[in-house]
Coordinates of C-alpha atoms and ligand atoms in Angstrom, one line a residue:
M14 CA -64.2 47.1 -49.2
S15 CA -62.6 46.2 -45.9
N16 CA -64.2 45.0 -42.7
P17 CA -63.2 47.6 -40.2
S18 CA -62.4 45.0 -37.6
D19 CA -59.7 43.5 -39.8
T20 CA -56.1 44.7 -39.9
Y21 CA -54.5 44.0 -43.2
R22 CA -50.8 44.0 -43.9
A23 CA -49.7 46.5 -46.6
F24 CA -46.6 47.5 -48.5
R25 CA -46.0 50.9 -49.9
G26 CA -43.6 51.6 -52.8
A27 CA -43.4 51.9 -56.6
I28 CA -45.5 48.9 -57.6
A29 CA -45.4 47.4 -61.1
D30 CA -46.8 44.2 -62.6
F31 CA -48.3 43.0 -66.0
I32 CA -51.9 42.4 -67.0
H33 CA -51.3 41.6 -70.7
N34 CA -48.5 40.3 -72.9
P35 CA -46.3 43.2 -74.1
F36 CA -45.4 41.2 -77.2
H37 CA -49.0 41.4 -78.4
Y38 CA -50.4 44.5 -76.6
Q39 CA -49.2 48.1 -76.4
E40 CA -46.8 48.3 -73.5
S41 CA -49.0 51.0 -71.9
E42 CA -51.9 48.5 -71.8
S43 CA -49.7 45.6 -70.6
V44 CA -48.0 47.2 -67.6
R45 CA -49.8 48.4 -64.5
Y46 CA -47.8 50.9 -62.5
F47 CA -48.4 52.9 -59.3
P48 CA -45.4 55.3 -58.6
D49 CA -46.7 55.7 -55.0
G50 CA -48.6 52.4 -54.7
L51 CA -50.0 50.2 -52.0
L52 CA -50.1 46.4 -52.0
I53 CA -52.6 45.1 -49.4
L54 CA -52.5 41.5 -48.3
D55 CA -54.9 39.3 -46.5
N56 CA -53.5 36.0 -45.1
G57 CA -50.8 35.6 -47.7
Q58 CA -52.9 36.6 -50.6
V59 CA -53.3 39.8 -52.5
Q60 CA -56.3 41.8 -51.3
A61 CA -55.9 44.9 -53.4
I62 CA -53.3 47.1 -55.2
G63 CA -53.6 50.7 -56.1
D64 CA -52.5 54.2 -55.6
Y65 CA -51.5 54.8 -52.0
Q66 CA -53.6 57.9 -51.4
T67 CA -56.7 56.3 -52.9
L68 CA -56.5 52.9 -51.2
R69 CA -55.3 54.2 -47.8
S70 CA -58.6 55.9 -47.1
Q71 CA -60.6 52.8 -48.0
Y72 CA -58.7 50.6 -45.6
P73 CA -58.5 52.3 -42.2
H74 CA -56.8 49.4 -40.4
L75 CA -53.5 48.9 -42.2
E76 CA -50.1 47.8 -40.9
I77 CA -47.9 49.4 -43.5
T78 CA -44.3 48.5 -44.3
D79 CA -42.8 51.5 -46.1
Y80 CA -40.6 50.7 -49.2
S81 CA -40.9 54.2 -50.7
G82 CA -38.1 54.7 -53.2
K83 CA -38.0 51.0 -54.0
L84 CA -39.8 48.9 -56.6
I85 CA -42.3 46.2 -55.6
L86 CA -42.6 43.5 -58.3
P87 CA -44.1 40.0 -58.4
G88 CA -41.5 37.3 -57.6
F89 CA -39.5 36.0 -60.5
I90 CA -40.2 32.6 -62.0
D91 CA -37.3 30.5 -63.3
L92 CA -38.5 28.1 -66.0
H93 CA -35.6 25.7 -65.9
I94 CA -32.7 25.2 -63.5
H95 CA -30.7 22.2 -62.2
C96 CA -30.4 22.0 -58.4
P97 CA -27.4 19.5 -58.3
Q98 CA -25.3 21.6 -60.6
T99 CA -25.1 24.4 -58.1
E100 CA -21.7 23.3 -57.0
M101 CA -20.1 23.0 -60.4
I102 CA -21.4 26.3 -62.0
A103 CA -18.6 28.0 -64.0
S104 CA -16.8 24.8 -65.2
Y105 CA -14.4 25.6 -68.0
G106 CA -14.0 24.8 -71.6
E107 CA -16.6 22.4 -73.1
Q108 CA -19.7 22.3 -75.1
L109 CA -22.9 20.4 -74.1
L110 CA -22.1 16.7 -74.5
E111 CA -18.5 16.8 -73.3
W112 CA -19.5 19.2 -70.5
L113 CA -22.1 16.7 -69.3
E114 CA -19.6 13.9 -69.2
K115 CA -16.8 15.8 -67.6
Y116 CA -18.5 18.0 -65.0
V117 CA -22.2 17.2 -64.7
F118 CA -22.5 13.5 -64.3
P119 CA -19.8 13.3 -61.5
I120 CA -21.5 16.0 -59.5
E121 CA -25.0 14.4 -59.9
Q122 CA -23.6 11.2 -58.5
K123 CA -23.0 13.0 -55.2
F124 CA -26.8 13.4 -54.8
Q125 CA -26.9 9.7 -54.0
D126 CA -26.1 10.8 -50.5
P127 CA -29.3 12.1 -49.0
D128 CA -27.5 14.4 -46.5
Y129 CA -25.5 16.0 -49.3
A130 CA -28.7 16.4 -51.4
A131 CA -30.4 18.1 -48.4
T132 CA -27.5 20.5 -47.8
I133 CA -27.3 21.5 -51.5
S134 CA -31.1 21.7 -51.9
S135 CA -31.3 24.1 -49.0
F136 CA -28.5 26.2 -50.3
F137 CA -30.0 26.2 -53.8
L138 CA -33.4 27.4 -52.7
D139 CA -31.9 30.1 -50.5
E140 CA -29.9 31.3 -53.4
L141 CA -33.0 31.4 -55.6
L142 CA -34.8 33.5 -52.9
R143 CA -31.7 35.8 -52.5
N144 CA -32.0 36.5 -56.2
G145 CA -35.7 37.2 -56.1
T146 CA -36.9 34.0 -57.6
T147 CA -40.0 32.6 -55.8
T148 CA -41.0 29.8 -58.2
A149 CA -38.8 27.5 -60.3
V150 CA -39.0 24.5 -62.5
I151 CA -36.2 22.3 -61.2
L152 CA -34.3 19.2 -62.2
T153 CA -32.8 17.0 -59.6
T154 CA -31.2 13.5 -60.2
I155 CA -32.3 9.9 -60.6
F156 CA -32.2 9.3 -56.9
P157 CA -35.6 9.4 -55.3
K158 CA -34.2 10.7 -52.0
S159 CA -32.7 13.7 -53.8
V160 CA -36.3 14.5 -54.9
D161 CA -37.5 14.2 -51.3
A162 CA -34.7 16.5 -50.2
L163 CA -35.6 19.2 -52.7
F164 CA -39.4 19.1 -52.0
T165 CA -38.8 19.0 -48.3
A166 CA -36.6 22.1 -48.4
A167 CA -39.2 23.9 -50.6
K168 CA -42.0 22.9 -48.3
E169 CA -40.1 24.3 -45.3
R170 CA -39.8 27.6 -47.2
N171 CA -43.5 27.6 -48.5
M172 CA -42.2 27.9 -52.0
R173 CA -44.1 27.0 -55.1
I174 CA -41.8 24.7 -57.1
I175 CA -42.2 22.2 -59.9
A176 CA -39.7 19.3 -59.8
G177 CA -39.4 15.6 -60.4
Q178 CA -37.0 12.6 -60.5
M179 CA -34.7 12.6 -63.5
L180 CA -35.3 9.7 -65.8
M181 CA -32.1 8.2 -67.3
S182 CA -31.6 4.7 -68.6
R183 CA -28.7 4.9 -71.1
H184 CA -25.7 6.8 -72.4
A185 CA -24.5 8.0 -69.1
P186 CA -22.3 6.3 -66.4
D187 CA -23.8 3.3 -64.7
F188 CA -24.1 5.2 -61.4
L189 CA -26.7 7.5 -63.1
L190 CA -28.8 4.9 -64.8
N191 CA -32.0 3.3 -63.6
A192 CA -34.1 0.5 -65.1
P193 CA -37.1 2.1 -66.6
E194 CA -39.6 0.0 -64.6
T195 CA -37.8 1.0 -61.4
A196 CA -37.9 4.6 -62.3
Y197 CA -41.6 4.3 -63.2
E198 CA -42.4 2.9 -59.8
Q199 CA -40.3 5.4 -58.0
T200 CA -42.0 8.2 -60.0
Q201 CA -45.4 6.9 -59.1
S202 CA -44.7 7.0 -55.4
L203 CA -43.1 10.4 -55.6
I204 CA -46.2 11.8 -57.3
Q205 CA -48.4 10.4 -54.6
K206 CA -46.1 11.9 -52.0
W207 CA -45.5 15.4 -53.4
H208 CA -47.8 16.5 -56.2
H209 CA -50.1 19.2 -54.8
Q210 CA -48.6 18.9 -51.3
D211 CA -49.0 22.5 -50.2
R212 CA -47.7 24.5 -53.2
L213 CA -45.5 21.7 -54.7
L214 CA -46.1 20.3 -58.2
Y215 CA -44.6 17.3 -60.0
A216 CA -42.9 17.1 -63.4
I217 CA -42.1 13.9 -65.3
T218 CA -38.5 14.6 -66.2
P219 CA -36.7 12.6 -68.8
R220 CA -33.2 14.3 -68.9
F221 CA -33.3 14.4 -72.8
A222 CA -34.1 11.9 -75.4
P223 CA -30.5 10.5 -75.8
T224 CA -30.4 9.3 -72.1
S225 CA -33.7 7.5 -72.2
T226 CA -34.5 4.2 -74.0
P227 CA -37.6 4.3 -76.1
E228 CA -39.2 2.0 -73.5
E229 CA -38.5 4.7 -70.8
L230 CA -39.9 7.5 -73.0
E231 CA -43.0 5.3 -73.5
L232 CA -43.4 4.9 -69.7
A233 CA -42.9 8.6 -69.3
G234 CA -45.7 9.3 -71.7
S235 CA -48.0 6.9 -69.9
F236 CA -48.2 9.4 -67.0
S237 CA -50.6 11.5 -69.1
E238 CA -53.4 9.7 -67.2
Y239 CA -52.6 12.2 -64.4
P240 CA -54.0 15.3 -66.1
D241 CA -52.0 18.1 -64.4
L242 CA -48.5 16.7 -64.1
Y243 CA -45.9 18.6 -66.0
I244 CA -43.4 17.1 -68.5
H245 CA -39.9 18.7 -68.3
T246 CA -37.0 18.0 -70.6
H247 CA -34.4 19.5 -73.0
L248 CA -34.9 20.1 -76.7
S249 CA -32.7 21.1 -79.6
E250 CA -29.9 22.8 -77.7
N251 CA -26.7 21.8 -79.5
I252 CA -25.8 20.8 -83.1
K253 CA -24.0 17.6 -82.1
E254 CA -26.9 16.6 -79.8
I255 CA -29.3 17.0 -82.8
A256 CA -27.1 14.8 -85.0
W257 CA -27.0 12.2 -82.3
I258 CA -30.8 12.3 -82.1
K259 CA -30.9 11.5 -85.8
Q260 CA -28.8 8.4 -85.2
L261 CA -30.6 7.2 -82.1
F262 CA -34.2 7.8 -83.5
P263 CA -33.9 7.3 -87.2
Q264 CA -37.7 7.0 -87.6
A265 CA -38.4 10.4 -86.1
S266 CA -38.8 13.2 -88.6
D267 CA -37.0 15.7 -86.2
Y268 CA -36.1 16.1 -82.6
L269 CA -39.5 17.3 -81.5
N270 CA -41.1 14.3 -83.2
V271 CA -39.2 11.9 -80.8
Y272 CA -41.1 13.4 -77.9
E273 CA -44.3 13.5 -80.0
Q274 CA -44.1 9.8 -80.7
F275 CA -44.2 9.1 -76.9
G276 CA -47.0 11.6 -76.1
L277 CA -44.6 14.0 -74.4
V278 CA -45.6 17.1 -76.3
T279 CA -48.5 18.7 -74.5
E280 CA -49.6 22.0 -73.1
R281 CA -48.0 21.0 -69.9
S282 CA -44.6 20.3 -71.4
I283 CA -41.6 22.6 -70.8
F284 CA -38.7 22.3 -73.2
A285 CA -35.5 23.9 -72.3
H286 CA -33.6 25.7 -75.1
G287 CA -35.3 25.1 -78.4
I288 CA -32.5 26.9 -80.2
H289 CA -32.3 25.0 -83.5
L290 CA -35.9 24.4 -84.3
S291 CA -37.3 24.1 -87.8
D292 CA -40.4 26.1 -88.9
S293 CA -42.4 22.9 -88.7
E294 CA -41.3 22.2 -85.1
L295 CA -42.2 25.8 -84.1
Q296 CA -45.6 25.4 -85.7
R297 CA -46.2 22.1 -83.8
L298 CA -45.1 23.6 -80.5
S299 CA -47.5 26.4 -81.0
Q300 CA -50.3 24.0 -81.8
S301 CA -49.5 22.0 -78.6
Q302 CA -48.9 25.1 -76.6
S303 CA -45.9 23.6 -75.0
A304 CA -43.6 26.0 -73.3
I305 CA -40.0 26.9 -74.2
A306 CA -37.5 27.9 -71.5
F307 CA -35.2 30.5 -73.0
C308 CA -31.8 30.1 -71.2
P309 CA -29.5 32.9 -72.6
T310 CA -26.6 32.7 -70.1
S311 CA -26.4 28.9 -70.6
N312 CA -26.7 29.2 -74.4
L313 CA -23.8 31.7 -74.5
F314 CA -21.7 29.8 -72.0
L315 CA -21.9 26.4 -73.7
G316 CA -21.7 28.1 -77.2
S317 CA -25.0 26.4 -78.0
G318 CA -26.5 29.1 -80.2
L319 CA -28.9 32.1 -80.3
F320 CA -32.5 31.5 -79.4
N321 CA -34.9 33.1 -81.9
L322 CA -37.4 34.7 -79.5
H323 CA -39.2 36.6 -82.2
A324 CA -40.1 33.4 -84.1
T325 CA -42.0 32.3 -81.0
Q326 CA -43.9 35.5 -80.4
S327 CA -45.8 35.9 -83.7
Q328 CA -49.5 36.8 -83.3
S329 CA -50.5 33.9 -85.6
S330 CA -48.6 31.0 -84.0
P331 CA -47.3 32.0 -80.6
I332 CA -45.4 29.7 -78.3
P333 CA -45.4 30.3 -74.5
V334 CA -41.9 31.3 -73.4
G335 CA -40.3 32.1 -70.1
L336 CA -36.8 33.0 -69.1
A337 CA -34.6 30.5 -67.3
T338 CA -31.2 30.5 -65.7
D339 CA -30.3 26.8 -66.4
V340 CA -27.6 26.8 -63.7
G341 CA -25.0 25.2 -63.9
A342 CA -24.6 25.7 -67.6
G343 CA -26.3 29.0 -66.9
T344 CA -23.8 31.4 -65.3
S345 CA -26.0 33.1 -62.7
F346 CA -29.0 32.5 -60.4
S347 CA -30.1 36.1 -61.2
L348 CA -33.0 36.5 -63.6
L349 CA -31.9 40.2 -63.9
K350 CA -28.6 39.1 -65.3
T351 CA -30.4 36.5 -67.4
M352 CA -32.6 39.3 -68.9
G353 CA -29.4 41.2 -69.7
D354 CA -28.0 38.3 -71.7
A355 CA -31.4 37.7 -73.3
Y356 CA -31.2 41.3 -74.6
K357 CA -27.7 40.6 -76.0
V358 CA -28.7 37.3 -77.6
L359 CA -31.5 39.2 -79.4
Q360 CA -29.2 42.1 -80.4
L361 CA -26.9 39.6 -82.1
Q362 CA -29.9 38.6 -84.3
G363 CA -31.0 42.1 -85.1
Q364 CA -34.0 41.7 -82.7
S365 CA -34.8 43.7 -79.6
L366 CA -36.1 42.9 -76.1
S367 CA -37.8 45.7 -74.3
P368 CA -37.4 45.9 -70.5
F369 CA -41.2 45.3 -70.1
Q370 CA -41.0 42.3 -72.4
A371 CA -38.0 40.9 -70.4
F372 CA -39.7 41.4 -67.0
Y373 CA -43.0 39.9 -68.4
L374 CA -41.1 36.8 -69.5
S375 CA -39.9 36.4 -65.9
T376 CA -43.2 37.0 -64.2
L377 CA -46.7 36.8 -65.8
G378 CA -45.5 35.2 -69.0
A379 CA -43.8 32.4 -67.2
A380 CA -46.8 31.9 -65.0
Q381 CA -49.0 31.7 -68.1
A382 CA -46.6 29.2 -69.7
L383 CA -47.0 27.0 -66.5
H384 CA -50.9 27.4 -66.4
L385 CA -50.4 29.0 -63.0
A386 CA -51.5 32.5 -63.9
D387 CA -54.5 32.2 -61.6
K388 CA -52.1 31.8 -58.7
I389 CA -48.9 33.7 -59.3
G390 CA -47.3 36.1 -61.8
N391 CA -49.0 39.4 -60.9
F392 CA -50.9 41.3 -58.2
E393 CA -54.5 40.5 -59.2
P394 CA -56.6 40.2 -56.0
G395 CA -56.8 36.6 -54.8
K396 CA -53.3 35.6 -56.0
E397 CA -50.6 34.2 -53.8
A398 CA -48.5 37.1 -52.4
D399 CA -45.0 36.2 -53.7
F400 CA -43.2 39.5 -54.3
I401 CA -39.8 41.2 -54.2
I402 CA -38.5 44.5 -53.2
I403 CA -35.9 45.9 -55.6
N404 CA -33.5 48.6 -54.8
P405 CA -32.6 50.2 -58.1
S406 CA -29.6 52.1 -56.7
A407 CA -27.9 49.3 -54.8
T408 CA -24.5 50.0 -56.3
P409 CA -22.7 53.4 -56.7
L410 CA -23.0 53.1 -60.5
M411 CA -26.7 52.3 -60.4
K412 CA -27.3 55.1 -57.9
L413 CA -25.6 57.6 -60.3
R414 CA -27.5 56.2 -63.3
N415 CA -30.9 56.2 -61.7
Q416 CA -30.5 59.4 -59.6
N417 CA -33.2 61.4 -61.5
Q418 CA -35.9 58.9 -61.3
M419 CA -36.5 57.7 -57.8
P420 CA -39.3 56.6 -58.0
P421 CA -40.0 56.6 -61.8
E422 CA -42.8 59.0 -62.4
N423 CA -44.2 57.4 -65.5
L424 CA -44.0 54.4 -67.8
S425 CA -41.1 55.7 -69.8
Q426 CA -39.0 56.4 -66.7
L427 CA -40.0 53.0 -65.3
A428 CA -38.9 51.3 -68.6
D429 CA -35.5 53.1 -68.3
Q430 CA -35.1 52.0 -64.7
L431 CA -36.0 48.4 -65.4
F432 CA -33.5 48.4 -68.3
T433 CA -30.7 49.5 -66.0
L434 CA -31.7 46.6 -63.7
M435 CA -31.5 44.1 -66.5
I436 CA -28.2 45.4 -67.8
L437 CA -26.4 46.3 -64.6
G438 CA -28.4 44.5 -61.9
D439 CA -28.0 41.3 -59.9
D440 CA -28.6 39.9 -56.5
R441 CA -27.4 43.1 -54.9
N442 CA -30.6 44.8 -56.1
I443 CA -32.9 42.3 -54.5
E444 CA -33.5 43.9 -51.1
S445 CA -36.2 41.4 -49.9
T446 CA -38.1 38.4 -51.0
Y447 CA -41.6 37.7 -49.7
I448 CA -43.2 34.3 -49.9
L449 CA -47.0 34.3 -49.2
G450 CA -46.6 37.6 -47.6
N451 CA -43.8 36.5 -45.3
L452 CA -40.2 37.8 -45.5
S453 CA -38.0 34.9 -46.4
Ligands
GUN13 N1 -29.1 18.4 -71.8 C1 -29.2 17.2 -71.1 N2 -28.8 17.4 -69.9 C2 -28.5 18.7 -69.8 C3 -28.0 19.5 -68.7 O1 -27.8 19.1 -67.5 N3 -27.8 20.8 -69.0 C4 -28.0 21.4 -70.2 N4 -27.8 22.7 -70.4 N5 -28.5 20.6 -71.2 C5 -28.7 19.3 -71.0
ZN14 ZN1 -30.9 22.2 -68.4

């Protein structure tokens, strides 16, 4: 109950979030929805959510921003994206290994220049916000100042991001290689500087096993002495990549085992892609509770393959999964567009992805995969107030399609409207993005 002397900030609209996993619970138990809702904030945190009429009378002193007719959702979480690749998104014609050589490595070299890194980092974070993404797990480059640039820009925006210096010591042009001991020392000082600075968190980031020597992977594993650092890398994305892994690490039983041998498979690991995993690898990922970042626009763009989402969502051996754009192999910053491609990737395998499941994977599901569900992901009181305002009729076509359900009256209308957003929507639907209760 409120203290009458306090004035809280509040937002009125059609409010939806998740309180359970819709892959394992009935959707009606997983989604919380208030067609005419009120979200009340206290100092950047959620104070209460509920039905407008009910809550209004309990809080006499409210400064209300009215978004009636719009959806209010938790901010999106992007589980895997490359900041330096912003400028080379949509580069033609190659699959993973050739695409890295031809387009990615040259653009990452440009991050050696701290001014350029700062300019792109600012652009990149603004683009995330414009698309309704409030938290992201981000790769940068091997240059420590590029990590400073990204964290500095995120701190200025009060964003909760997870990032770290890329570790690369072989199989790339010299300008992108570091001696493992140098990278180790740079990583240590970046951790001291940035991990838990405001909302920022650090991830140990070997690019992928082929570009690190065994020595470097060993050093990467030794950071497990810091209990809450993340480990972020790529796994089993492309068939040629997997054949290369067999040559480079002949003692390993499979791709995941390379990372296992160096202590890099933990509940704080985030593996991008995981398309071509064996049953044994899936079992072991479930045991370790490592997360997989499902990157459908990237997997289609590079022709990498179709991620088997349903294999990761069994009741008996679930693996935490979140959606990710993987720009610049990914073709959009928009998690709405990413959900649409995820739906199509599943359709091609005879699977389905309901709108509630898709939005869950981009909000609470991703927060749980990151062990951040006590802070972000839904509107439970006490959580950080990162949220977005969605206009479901931002284009003439969407206005026509959604004309009879503004706002959706019940869960079935809400599901239909969310589905139109994942199939037709993009940045045009993101009317506003709030970070800790402030308009960004
Ligand atoms: N594997 C190693 N590096 C990369 C990268 O930059 N993008 C993608 N999609 N896969 C990778
Ligand atoms: Zn990637």
